[in-house]
Coordinates of C-alpha atoms in Angstrom, one line a residue:
M1 CA 30.0 6.9 11.3
N2 CA 28.1 4.3 12.9
A3 CA 24.9 3.3 11.6
V4 CA 22.8 3.8 14.9
F5 CA 23.0 7.5 15.1
L6 CA 22.0 7.3 10.9
M7 CA 19.1 5.2 12.1
L8 CA 18.3 7.9 15.3
M9 CA 19.2 11.2 13.5
G10 CA 16.6 10.3 10.7
L11 CA 13.9 8.4 12.9
G12 CA 13.9 11.8 15.0
A13 CA 14.0 14.3 12.8
M14 CA 10.6 12.7 11.3
A15 CA 9.1 12.5 14.5
L16 CA 9.4 16.1 14.8
G17 CA 8.0 17.1 11.3
Y18 CA 5.1 15.2 11.9
F19 CA 4.0 15.9 15.5
M20 CA 5.4 19.7 14.9
Y21 CA 5.0 20.9 11.0
S22 CA 2.5 18.7 9.6
K23 CA 0.1 19.9 12.8
F24 CA 1.0 23.5 11.9
I25 CA 0.3 22.9 8.3
C26 CA -2.8 21.0 8.6
E27 CA -4.5 23.2 11.0
K28 CA -3.0 26.5 9.7
I29 CA -2.3 26.5 6.2
F30 CA -4.8 23.7 5.2
Q31 CA -6.9 24.3 8.2
V32 CA -8.8 20.8 8.3
D33 CA -12.5 21.0 9.5
P34 CA -13.9 18.3 11.4
N35 CA -17.1 18.8 10.0
F36 CA -16.4 18.7 6.9
R37 CA -18.8 16.1 5.5
T38 CA -15.9 14.0 3.1
P39 CA -17.0 12.8 -0.2
A40 CA -16.6 9.0 1.4
H41 CA -20.0 10.3 3.1
E42 CA -21.9 12.4 0.7
L43 CA -21.2 10.1 -2.0
Q44 CA -21.0 6.6 -0.4
D45 CA -21.4 3.7 -2.8
G46 CA -19.7 1.0 -0.4
V47 CA -17.4 0.4 -3.6
D48 CA -14.9 3.1 -4.4
Y49 CA -16.8 5.9 -1.8
V50 CA -16.5 4.3 1.3
P51 CA -16.1 6.2 5.3
T52 CA -13.1 4.3 6.5
N53 CA -11.3 3.7 9.9
K54 CA -7.8 6.4 10.1
Y55 CA -5.4 3.1 10.3
I56 CA -6.9 1.1 8.4
L57 CA -7.1 3.9 5.5
W58 CA -3.3 4.7 6.4
G59 CA -2.3 1.1 5.8
H60 CA -4.0 1.6 2.7
H61 CA -2.1 4.9 1.5
F62 CA 1.4 4.2 2.9
T63 CA 1.3 0.6 1.3
S64 CA -0.2 1.7 -2.0
V65 CA 2.5 5.2 -2.2
A66 CA 5.7 3.0 -1.0
G67 CA 6.2 0.6 -3.8
A68 CA 9.8 -0.7 -4.7
A69 CA 11.2 2.8 -5.4
P70 CA 11.7 3.9 -2.1
I71 CA 14.0 1.2 -1.8
L72 CA 15.2 1.4 -5.6
G73 CA 15.7 4.8 -6.0
P74 CA 17.8 5.8 -2.3
A75 CA 19.7 2.0 -3.1
I76 CA 21.4 3.9 -6.6
A77 CA 21.3 7.3 -5.3
V78 CA 24.8 6.0 -2.2
I79 CA 26.6 6.0 -5.4
W80 CA 27.1 9.6 -5.0
G81 CA 27.6 9.6 -0.9
W82 CA 25.5 8.3 1.9
V83 CA 24.9 12.1 3.0
P84 CA 23.1 13.4 -0.1
A85 CA 20.9 10.8 0.1
F86 CA 20.4 10.6 3.4
L87 CA 19.8 14.8 3.4
W88 CA 17.0 14.7 0.6
V89 CA 15.1 11.8 2.3
V90 CA 14.9 13.3 6.0
F91 CA 14.2 16.9 4.7
G92 CA 12.7 15.9 1.3
T93 CA 9.5 13.6 4.1
I94 CA 9.4 16.7 6.4
F95 CA 9.3 19.8 3.6
F96 CA 8.0 18.4 0.3
A97 CA 6.6 14.7 1.0
G98 CA 4.2 15.1 3.8
V99 CA 2.9 19.0 2.2
H100 CA 2.6 16.9 -1.2
D101 CA 0.8 14.0 0.3
A102 CA -1.7 15.6 2.8
G103 CA -2.3 18.6 0.5
A104 CA -3.1 16.4 -2.3
I105 CA -5.9 14.4 0.1
W106 CA -7.1 18.2 1.6
A107 CA -7.8 19.3 -2.4
S108 CA -9.5 16.1 -3.7
S109 CA -12.0 15.9 -0.6
R110 CA -12.7 19.5 -0.8
N111 CA -14.0 18.9 -4.2
K112 CA -15.8 15.7 -4.3
A113 CA -12.4 13.6 -4.1
R114 CA -12.0 14.5 -7.8
S115 CA -8.5 13.5 -9.0
I116 CA -5.8 15.8 -9.4
G117 CA -5.6 15.7 -13.1
A118 CA -9.7 16.3 -13.2
L119 CA -9.3 19.3 -11.1
T120 CA -6.6 20.8 -12.7
G121 CA -8.9 21.8 -15.4
D122 CA -11.4 23.6 -13.0
I123 CA -8.2 25.1 -11.2
V124 CA -5.5 26.1 -13.6
G125 CA -7.0 25.5 -17.0
N126 CA -8.1 22.4 -19.8
R127 CA -4.3 22.8 -21.4
A128 CA -2.9 22.4 -18.0
R129 CA -5.3 19.4 -18.0
S130 CA -4.6 17.8 -20.8
I131 CA -0.7 17.8 -19.7
F132 CA -1.0 16.2 -16.4
M133 CA -3.5 13.5 -17.6
I134 CA -0.4 12.6 -19.8
V135 CA 1.9 12.7 -17.6
I136 CA -0.4 10.2 -14.9
F137 CA -0.9 7.9 -17.8
L138 CA 2.6 8.0 -19.2
V139 CA 3.5 7.6 -14.6
L140 CA 1.4 4.8 -14.7
L141 CA 2.0 2.7 -17.7
M142 CA 6.0 3.1 -16.0
V143 CA 4.8 1.5 -12.6
N144 CA 2.4 -1.0 -13.2
A145 CA 4.1 -2.5 -15.7
V146 CA 7.8 -2.0 -14.4
F147 CA 6.6 -3.0 -10.6
A148 CA 5.1 -6.4 -12.3
V149 CA 8.9 -7.3 -13.7
V150 CA 10.3 -6.3 -10.4
I151 CA 8.1 -8.9 -8.4
A152 CA 8.5 -11.3 -11.0
N153 CA 12.0 -11.3 -10.8
Q154 CA 12.2 -11.8 -7.2
L155 CA 9.8 -14.4 -7.1
I156 CA 12.0 -16.5 -9.5
N157 CA 15.3 -15.5 -7.6
F158 CA 13.5 -15.6 -4.2
P159 CA 11.3 -18.8 -4.3
S160 CA 10.0 -18.9 -0.6
A161 CA 8.7 -15.5 -0.9
T162 CA 6.3 -17.6 -3.1
L163 CA 4.1 -18.7 -0.2
P164 CA 3.9 -15.6 1.9
V165 CA 3.7 -12.9 -0.9
W166 CA 0.1 -15.0 -2.8
G167 CA -1.3 -16.1 1.0
A168 CA -1.3 -12.7 1.8
I169 CA -4.4 -12.0 -0.6
V170 CA -6.3 -14.8 0.5
V171 CA -5.5 -13.4 4.5
A172 CA -7.0 -10.3 3.2
L173 CA -9.9 -11.6 1.6
I174 CA -10.7 -13.0 5.2
I175 CA -10.1 -9.7 7.1
G176 CA -11.9 -7.7 5.2
Q177 CA -14.9 -9.7 5.7
L178 CA -14.3 -10.0 9.3
I179 CA -13.6 -6.3 9.6
Y180 CA -16.6 -5.1 7.2
R181 CA -19.4 -7.5 9.3
K182 CA -17.6 -6.3 12.2
V183 CA -17.3 -9.7 13.1
I184 CA -14.6 -9.2 15.6
G185 CA -12.6 -5.8 16.5
L186 CA -10.0 -4.0 15.0
L187 CA -7.2 -5.6 17.6
M188 CA -8.2 -8.9 17.1
V189 CA -7.9 -9.4 13.8
T190 CA -4.5 -7.4 13.5
I191 CA -3.2 -9.5 15.7
L192 CA -4.6 -12.7 13.8
G193 CA -4.1 -11.3 10.1
V194 CA 0.0 -10.8 11.3
T195 CA 0.4 -13.6 12.8
A196 CA -0.8 -15.6 9.7
L197 CA 1.3 -13.3 7.3
Y198 CA 4.4 -14.3 9.6
G199 CA 3.1 -17.8 9.6
M200 CA 3.9 -18.0 6.7
I201 CA 7.0 -16.3 6.1
Y202 CA 8.4 -18.7 8.6
L203 CA 7.0 -21.5 6.1
G204 CA 8.5 -20.2 3.0
P205 CA 11.9 -20.8 3.0
M206 CA 10.4 -25.0 4.1
L207 CA 7.5 -25.0 1.0
P208 CA 9.3 -22.8 -1.9
F209 CA 7.6 -23.0 -4.8
S210 CA 8.7 -22.2 -8.5
L211 CA 6.9 -22.1 -12.0
P212 CA 8.6 -24.2 -14.6
T213 CA 12.1 -22.6 -15.7
E214 CA 11.0 -24.2 -19.7
T215 CA 8.8 -22.5 -21.4
M216 CA 5.3 -23.3 -20.7
L217 CA 2.7 -22.6 -23.5
G218 CA 5.1 -20.7 -25.0
L219 CA 6.1 -18.5 -22.1
T220 CA 9.2 -18.4 -19.6
D221 CA 8.4 -18.6 -16.5
R222 CA 8.8 -14.4 -16.0
Q223 CA 6.5 -13.8 -18.3
S224 CA 3.9 -16.3 -17.0
W225 CA 4.0 -14.4 -13.4
I226 CA 3.8 -11.4 -14.6
I227 CA 0.3 -12.2 -17.0
L228 CA -0.7 -14.0 -13.3
L229 CA 0.1 -10.8 -11.5
F230 CA -1.9 -8.6 -14.0
V231 CA -4.5 -11.0 -13.5
Y232 CA -4.9 -11.2 -10.1
A233 CA -4.6 -6.7 -10.2
A234 CA -7.8 -6.9 -12.7
I235 CA -9.8 -8.5 -10.4
A236 CA -8.8 -6.7 -7.5
S237 CA -9.3 -3.8 -9.2
L238 CA -12.9 -4.2 -10.0
L239 CA -13.9 -5.9 -6.2
P240 CA -15.3 -3.0 -4.0
V241 CA -11.9 -1.5 -2.0
W242 CA -13.4 -3.1 1.0
A243 CA -13.2 -6.1 0.2
L244 CA -9.1 -6.6 -0.8
L245 CA -7.8 -3.2 -1.5
Q246 CA -8.6 -1.9 2.2
P247 CA -7.3 -5.0 4.7
R248 CA -4.6 -6.2 1.9
D249 CA -3.1 -2.9 2.1
Y250 CA -4.1 -2.4 6.5
I251 CA -2.6 -6.1 7.1
N252 CA 0.6 -5.2 4.8
G253 CA 1.0 -2.0 6.1
I254 CA 1.4 -3.7 9.8
Q255 CA 2.9 -6.2 8.7
L256 CA 5.9 -3.9 6.7
F257 CA 6.1 -1.8 9.4
I258 CA 6.7 -4.5 12.1
G259 CA 9.8 -5.7 9.6
L260 CA 11.0 -2.0 9.4
G261 CA 10.8 -2.6 13.0
L262 CA 13.3 -5.5 12.7
L263 CA 15.2 -4.2 10.3
Y264 CA 16.0 -1.1 12.6
G265 CA 16.4 -2.9 15.7
A266 CA 18.7 -5.5 14.0
V267 CA 21.0 -1.6 13.4
L268 CA 20.6 -1.2 17.2
L269 CA 22.1 -4.2 18.2
A270 CA 24.1 -5.4 15.4
S271 CA 25.3 -1.5 15.6
P272 CA 26.6 -1.9 12.3
D273 CA 29.6 1.1 10.8
V274 CA 29.0 3.1 7.8
V275 CA 31.3 1.7 5.0
A276 CA 30.2 3.5 2.4
P277 CA 31.4 7.4 1.5
A278 CA 30.2 9.9 3.3
F279 CA 30.5 11.7 0.0
N280 CA 31.9 9.5 -3.1
R281 CA 34.6 11.5 -4.5
E282 CA 36.0 8.6 -7.1
V283 CA 32.4 7.7 -8.6
P284 CA 32.4 5.2 -11.5
A285 CA 33.0 6.7 -15.0
G286 CA 29.9 7.6 -16.7
T287 CA 28.1 8.4 -13.1
P288 CA 25.7 11.8 -13.8
S289 CA 26.1 14.9 -11.6
L290 CA 24.6 14.7 -8.3
I291 CA 22.4 18.1 -9.1
P292 CA 20.1 17.3 -10.2
L293 CA 20.1 13.3 -10.6
L294 CA 19.7 13.0 -6.9
F295 CA 16.4 14.8 -6.7
V296 CA 14.8 12.7 -9.3
T297 CA 16.6 9.3 -8.7
I298 CA 15.2 9.1 -4.9
A299 CA 11.5 10.3 -5.6
C300 CA 9.6 8.1 -3.5
G301 CA 11.2 9.0 -0.1
A302 CA 11.4 12.7 -0.4
I303 CA 8.7 13.5 -2.7
S304 CA 6.3 11.8 -5.2
G305 CA 3.9 12.5 -8.0
F306 CA 2.5 9.2 -8.1
H307 CA 1.9 9.5 -4.0
G308 CA -1.0 13.1 -5.4
L309 CA -2.4 10.2 -7.5
V310 CA -3.3 7.6 -5.0
A311 CA -4.1 10.9 -2.2
S312 CA -6.6 12.2 -5.1
G313 CA -7.5 9.1 -6.7
T314 CA -8.6 6.0 -4.0
T315 CA -7.4 7.9 -0.4
S316 CA -9.9 11.0 -0.6
K317 CA -12.9 8.6 -1.8
Q318 CA -12.4 6.7 1.4
L319 CA -11.8 9.3 4.2
D320 CA -13.7 9.4 7.0
K321 CA -13.1 12.7 8.8
E322 CA -11.2 15.5 7.3
P323 CA -8.6 15.8 9.7
D324 CA -7.6 12.1 9.5
L325 CA -5.8 13.5 6.3
R326 CA -3.0 14.0 8.8
F327 CA -2.3 10.6 9.8
V328 CA -3.0 9.2 6.4
G329 CA -1.3 11.5 4.2
Y330 CA 1.7 13.4 6.4
F331 CA 2.6 10.1 8.3
G332 CA 2.1 7.9 4.8
A333 CA 5.1 9.6 3.6
V334 CA 6.9 9.5 6.7
G335 CA 6.5 6.0 6.4
E336 CA 7.6 6.1 3.0
G337 CA 10.4 8.1 4.2
A338 CA 11.4 5.6 7.2
L339 CA 11.5 3.0 4.7
A340 CA 14.3 5.0 2.2
L341 CA 16.4 5.7 4.9
A342 CA 16.6 1.9 6.4
A343 CA 17.6 1.3 2.5
I344 CA 19.9 4.1 2.8
I345 CA 21.6 2.2 5.9
A346 CA 20.5 -1.2 4.7
V347 CA 22.9 -0.5 1.8
S348 CA 25.9 1.6 3.5
A349 CA 26.3 -0.4 6.1
G350 CA 25.3 -4.0 5.1
F351 CA 28.3 -5.0 3.5
A352 CA 31.4 -5.5 5.6
T353 CA 34.4 -3.2 4.3
L354 CA 34.2 -0.3 1.2
A355 CA 35.8 -2.7 -1.0
D356 CA 32.5 -4.8 -0.9
W357 CA 30.6 -1.5 -1.4
Q358 CA 32.9 -0.9 -4.1
A359 CA 32.1 -4.0 -5.4
I360 CA 28.4 -3.6 -5.9
Y361 CA 28.5 0.0 -7.0
H362 CA 31.4 -0.1 -9.7
N363 CA 28.5 1.8 -12.2
F364 CA 25.9 3.6 -12.1
G365 CA 22.5 2.0 -11.8
Q366 CA 23.8 -0.8 -9.9
G367 CA 22.7 -1.3 -6.2
G368 CA 19.0 -1.1 -6.3
V369 CA 16.7 -4.0 -4.5
A370 CA 19.3 -6.5 -4.9
A371 CA 21.8 -4.6 -2.8
F372 CA 19.0 -3.5 -0.2
T373 CA 18.1 -7.4 0.4
R374 CA 21.8 -8.3 0.9
G375 CA 22.8 -5.6 2.5
G376 CA 20.3 -5.8 4.9
A377 CA 20.1 -9.6 5.1
N378 CA 23.3 -9.1 6.5
I379 CA 22.1 -6.7 9.3
L380 CA 19.1 -8.9 10.2
E381 CA 21.8 -11.7 10.6
Q382 CA 24.2 -10.1 12.7
G383 CA 21.6 -8.1 14.5
L384 CA 18.7 -10.8 15.0
G385 CA 20.9 -14.0 14.5
L386 CA 18.2 -15.3 11.3
D387 CA 20.1 -17.2 9.0
T388 CA 20.6 -15.8 5.7
V389 CA 17.5 -17.4 3.6
M390 CA 14.9 -16.6 6.6
A391 CA 16.5 -12.9 6.7
Q392 CA 16.2 -12.8 2.4
T393 CA 12.7 -13.8 2.7
L394 CA 11.8 -11.0 5.2
L395 CA 13.1 -8.7 2.9
T396 CA 11.9 -10.1 -0.3
V397 CA 8.4 -10.5 1.1
M398 CA 8.6 -6.7 2.3
V399 CA 9.7 -5.5 -1.0
V400 CA 6.9 -7.4 -3.4
L401 CA 4.3 -6.7 -0.9
F402 CA 4.9 -3.1 -0.8
A403 CA 4.7 -3.4 -5.0
G404 CA 2.0 -5.3 -4.7
T405 CA -0.2 -2.9 -3.3
T406 CA 1.3 0.0 -5.6
M407 CA 0.3 -2.2 -8.6
D408 CA -3.3 -2.7 -7.0
T409 CA -3.9 0.5 -6.4
G410 CA -2.5 1.6 -9.7
L411 CA -4.2 -0.7 -12.0
R412 CA -7.2 1.0 -10.2
L413 CA -6.0 4.3 -10.6
Q414 CA -5.6 4.0 -14.6
R415 CA -8.6 2.7 -14.6
Y416 CA -10.4 6.2 -13.4
I417 CA -8.2 7.8 -16.0
F418 CA -10.1 5.8 -18.6
Q419 CA -13.0 6.3 -17.3
E420 CA -12.6 10.3 -16.7
W421 CA -11.3 10.6 -20.8
G422 CA -14.9 8.7 -21.3
S423 CA -16.4 11.6 -19.4
I424 CA -14.6 14.2 -21.2
Y425 CA -15.1 12.8 -24.3
R426 CA -18.4 11.6 -23.8
I427 CA -17.5 8.0 -24.6
G428 CA -19.8 6.2 -23.5
W429 CA -18.4 2.7 -23.2
M430 CA -15.2 3.6 -21.7
Q431 CA -16.4 5.0 -18.6
K432 CA -17.8 1.7 -17.7
T433 CA -15.5 -0.1 -15.5
L434 CA -14.8 -3.7 -17.4
P435 CA -13.8 -2.2 -20.2
A436 CA -11.6 0.6 -18.7
T437 CA -9.8 -1.8 -16.5
L438 CA -9.4 -4.1 -19.8
L439 CA -7.9 -1.0 -21.5
A440 CA -5.5 -0.5 -18.5
V441 CA -4.4 -4.1 -17.9
G442 CA -3.8 -4.2 -22.6
C443 CA -1.7 -1.4 -22.1
C444 CA 0.5 -2.1 -19.2
L445 CA 0.9 -6.0 -21.1
L446 CA 1.5 -4.0 -24.4
L447 CA 5.0 -2.3 -23.4
A448 CA 5.5 -5.2 -21.2
F449 CA 6.0 -7.7 -24.1
G450 CA 5.7 -5.0 -26.9
A451 CA 9.1 -3.7 -26.2
G452 CA 11.2 -6.6 -26.1
G453 CA 9.2 -9.2 -25.9
D454 CA 10.5 -11.2 -22.7
G455 CA 8.2 -9.3 -20.7
A456 CA 10.6 -6.4 -19.4
G457 CA 9.8 -3.7 -21.6
G458 CA 8.5 -1.9 -19.0
M459 CA 12.3 -1.3 -18.1
L460 CA 12.7 0.4 -21.6
I461 CA 11.0 4.1 -20.3
W462 CA 12.2 3.6 -16.9
P463 CA 14.7 6.2 -17.3
L464 CA 12.1 8.9 -17.6
F465 CA 10.3 7.9 -14.5
G466 CA 12.4 10.1 -12.1
T467 CA 11.7 13.0 -14.2
T468 CA 8.4 12.7 -15.4
N469 CA 7.1 11.6 -11.9
Q470 CA 9.3 15.0 -10.0
L471 CA 6.9 16.9 -13.0
L472 CA 4.2 14.8 -11.5
A473 CA 4.5 16.3 -7.8
R474 CA 4.8 20.2 -9.3
L475 CA 1.2 19.8 -10.8
T476 CA -0.2 18.7 -7.9
L477 CA 1.6 21.2 -5.9
L478 CA 0.5 23.7 -8.6
V479 CA -3.1 22.5 -7.7
I480 CA -2.7 23.3 -4.1
T481 CA -1.0 25.8 -4.5
V482 CA -3.7 28.3 -6.3
M483 CA -6.3 26.9 -4.0
L484 CA -4.2 28.4 -1.4
V485 CA -4.1 31.3 -3.0
K486 CA -7.4 31.1 -4.1
L487 CA -8.5 31.0 0.0
G488 CA -6.0 34.0 0.4
R489 CA -3.6 31.7 2.6
P490 CA -0.3 31.6 2.5
M491 CA 1.1 29.9 -0.3
W492 CA 4.9 29.6 -0.1
Y493 CA 4.6 25.7 2.1
T494 CA 3.8 24.5 -1.2
L495 CA 5.3 27.0 -3.7
A496 CA 9.0 26.6 -2.7
P497 CA 9.2 23.2 -2.9
L498 CA 7.4 23.3 -6.7
L499 CA 10.3 25.8 -7.4
F500 CA 12.5 23.5 -6.4
L501 CA 10.8 20.7 -8.0
L502 CA 10.8 22.8 -11.1
C503 CA 14.5 23.5 -11.5
M504 CA 15.6 20.5 -10.3
T505 CA 13.0 18.4 -13.2
T506 CA 13.9 21.1 -15.6
L507 CA 18.0 20.5 -15.5
G508 CA 17.2 16.8 -15.5
L509 CA 15.3 16.7 -18.4
L510 CA 17.6 18.4 -20.2
I511 CA 20.6 16.3 -18.9
Q512 CA 19.0 13.5 -20.0
L513 CA 18.3 14.8 -23.0
K514 CA 21.9 15.1 -24.1
T515 CA 22.4 11.5 -22.6
F516 CA 19.8 10.0 -24.9
Y517 CA 21.5 11.7 -27.7
D518 CA 24.7 11.1 -27.5
N519 CA 23.6 7.1 -27.3
G520 CA 21.3 7.5 -30.1
D521 CA 18.4 6.3 -28.2
W522 CA 15.9 8.5 -30.6
F523 CA 12.8 6.7 -28.7
L524 CA 13.8 8.0 -25.4
F525 CA 14.9 11.1 -26.9
T526 CA 12.1 11.7 -28.3
L527 CA 9.8 10.8 -25.1
D528 CA 12.3 13.1 -23.6
I529 CA 11.6 16.0 -25.9
V530 CA 7.6 15.2 -25.1
I531 CA 7.9 15.5 -21.3
L532 CA 10.2 18.4 -21.8
A533 CA 8.0 20.1 -23.5
A534 CA 4.9 19.8 -20.8
A535 CA 7.2 21.0 -18.4
I536 CA 8.0 23.9 -20.4
L537 CA 3.9 24.9 -20.6
V538 CA 3.6 23.9 -16.7
I539 CA 6.1 26.6 -16.1
L540 CA 3.9 28.4 -18.2
E541 CA 0.5 27.5 -16.6
A542 CA 1.8 27.7 -13.4
S543 CA 3.3 31.3 -13.8
S544 CA -0.6 32.4 -15.8
A545 CA -2.5 30.8 -13.1
L546 CA -1.1 32.1 -10.5
T547 CA -1.0 35.6 -11.5
K548 CA -4.6 35.5 -12.6
Q549 CA -5.3 34.3 -9.4
I550 CA -3.7 36.7 -7.0
K551 CA -5.1 39.6 -9.0
A552 CA -8.4 38.3 -9.3
N553 CA -8.5 38.0 -5.3
K554 CA -6.2 40.9 -4.7
V555 CA -4.2 38.9 -2.3
V556 CA -1.2 40.1 -1.1
V557 CA 2.2 37.5 -1.7
P558 CA 3.9 37.2 2.2
E559 CA 7.1 37.3 2.2
P560 CA 8.7 33.3 2.4

């Protein structure tokens, strides 16, 4: 199989999904209304609620939800073969992720931009809300702590990426002022911003920067980077969205789409063969079964509960017109699917021989970001003639900017969670922005430095991210489904993905539970039981909420 055919089939299917399926979902199922007054206008405050151009908002949503996960998951999952990963990414994007993301924005905007967690109490019940809030907190804790480690490691391994990564923040601050104060048009802002970013990528290899490898103030270079990243993320989460979050996400989104275009262009020109097996029948010893682990190993890029947090936490507060949610939400999911597809191609066709591929994938969990950077750099070198250092810098900056924008949004969302808890339990000081932000940062640092002491403690609970994240996606789909039933609209377009995830996630939790027990990992074993109990409660709450709503509204459930 040539990688060009893989690329054309994947991108072609996702394009059809956007132009046809998303149009049907948004117009016939969600019934978006161009005259609906969105919360961005109704509650406009210039800080969190800001009506935003749909292209800028798409940039925010796309880069916030993408992170490193749509690279990491597919780059690990190809150990079962490229066909299962390819099919799940393509069909997951079209029928799962796009509907989930657009639906979460719709549900939140129709309820004053409240988060999915808060909505659960009204739509499903207080018990479900309690479960949801705990799951949300765990997912955000994992994402923020682990992505800080991923970024720190990339900056250590590729010093040439330091200048463009941190320089992007300065560019975003300038762009934010230019856009907000309407100094020049959006097109000119875009051209200037992208030129500046790529100029710094070009200069990066000439001006590499690393922190001292010896301990500084008792901290290693990785620990120092992690602290610096959280200091930045805390400041970013306190600023108005127009000042840094929106322009950083927008210009990064454009730059990252250009990066994807370069990678796909290199695939066309180099026309590499896929050396990875279509179905790997000789998986390394200890590799778990394809079903259900594929569907939790690849979350972002197919469907991810974290997307619902962004969609209802920040995106819905900036939605200018309700029809924009199709472009922002569904097309944002398509962008992430395109990134996941690029990761699959890079790690499947970026190596010279099957033996080279097998040397990387000798154990389950191998591959990941390192395999993407190496394989993608080889394709860029063959197709576009970029030297190895420049190609690796380009891909490293892509990974870090994705992860960094996710951290920006993730910490802001975690602050919202503490503020919502303060509102629910009537704790006045916790409802204030600064204390809630400090609590969010403190929890992340406690996890990072409290487990192992090397700054990588977030990795301790990362094995549970896939199942926990998909549990969160189920809860989001549950809220959307109940809303549709209440409105008397067809529910199978959200209920079918919900039921599929219900089966895969619950089975995945049971398999992981046995693995943790066999390995004597009692911390993860206990945490897995807690999440499994939450999954069972979700099943009960889902059944109860849907049954009650159908009876209350005398809705006849249509055949799927």
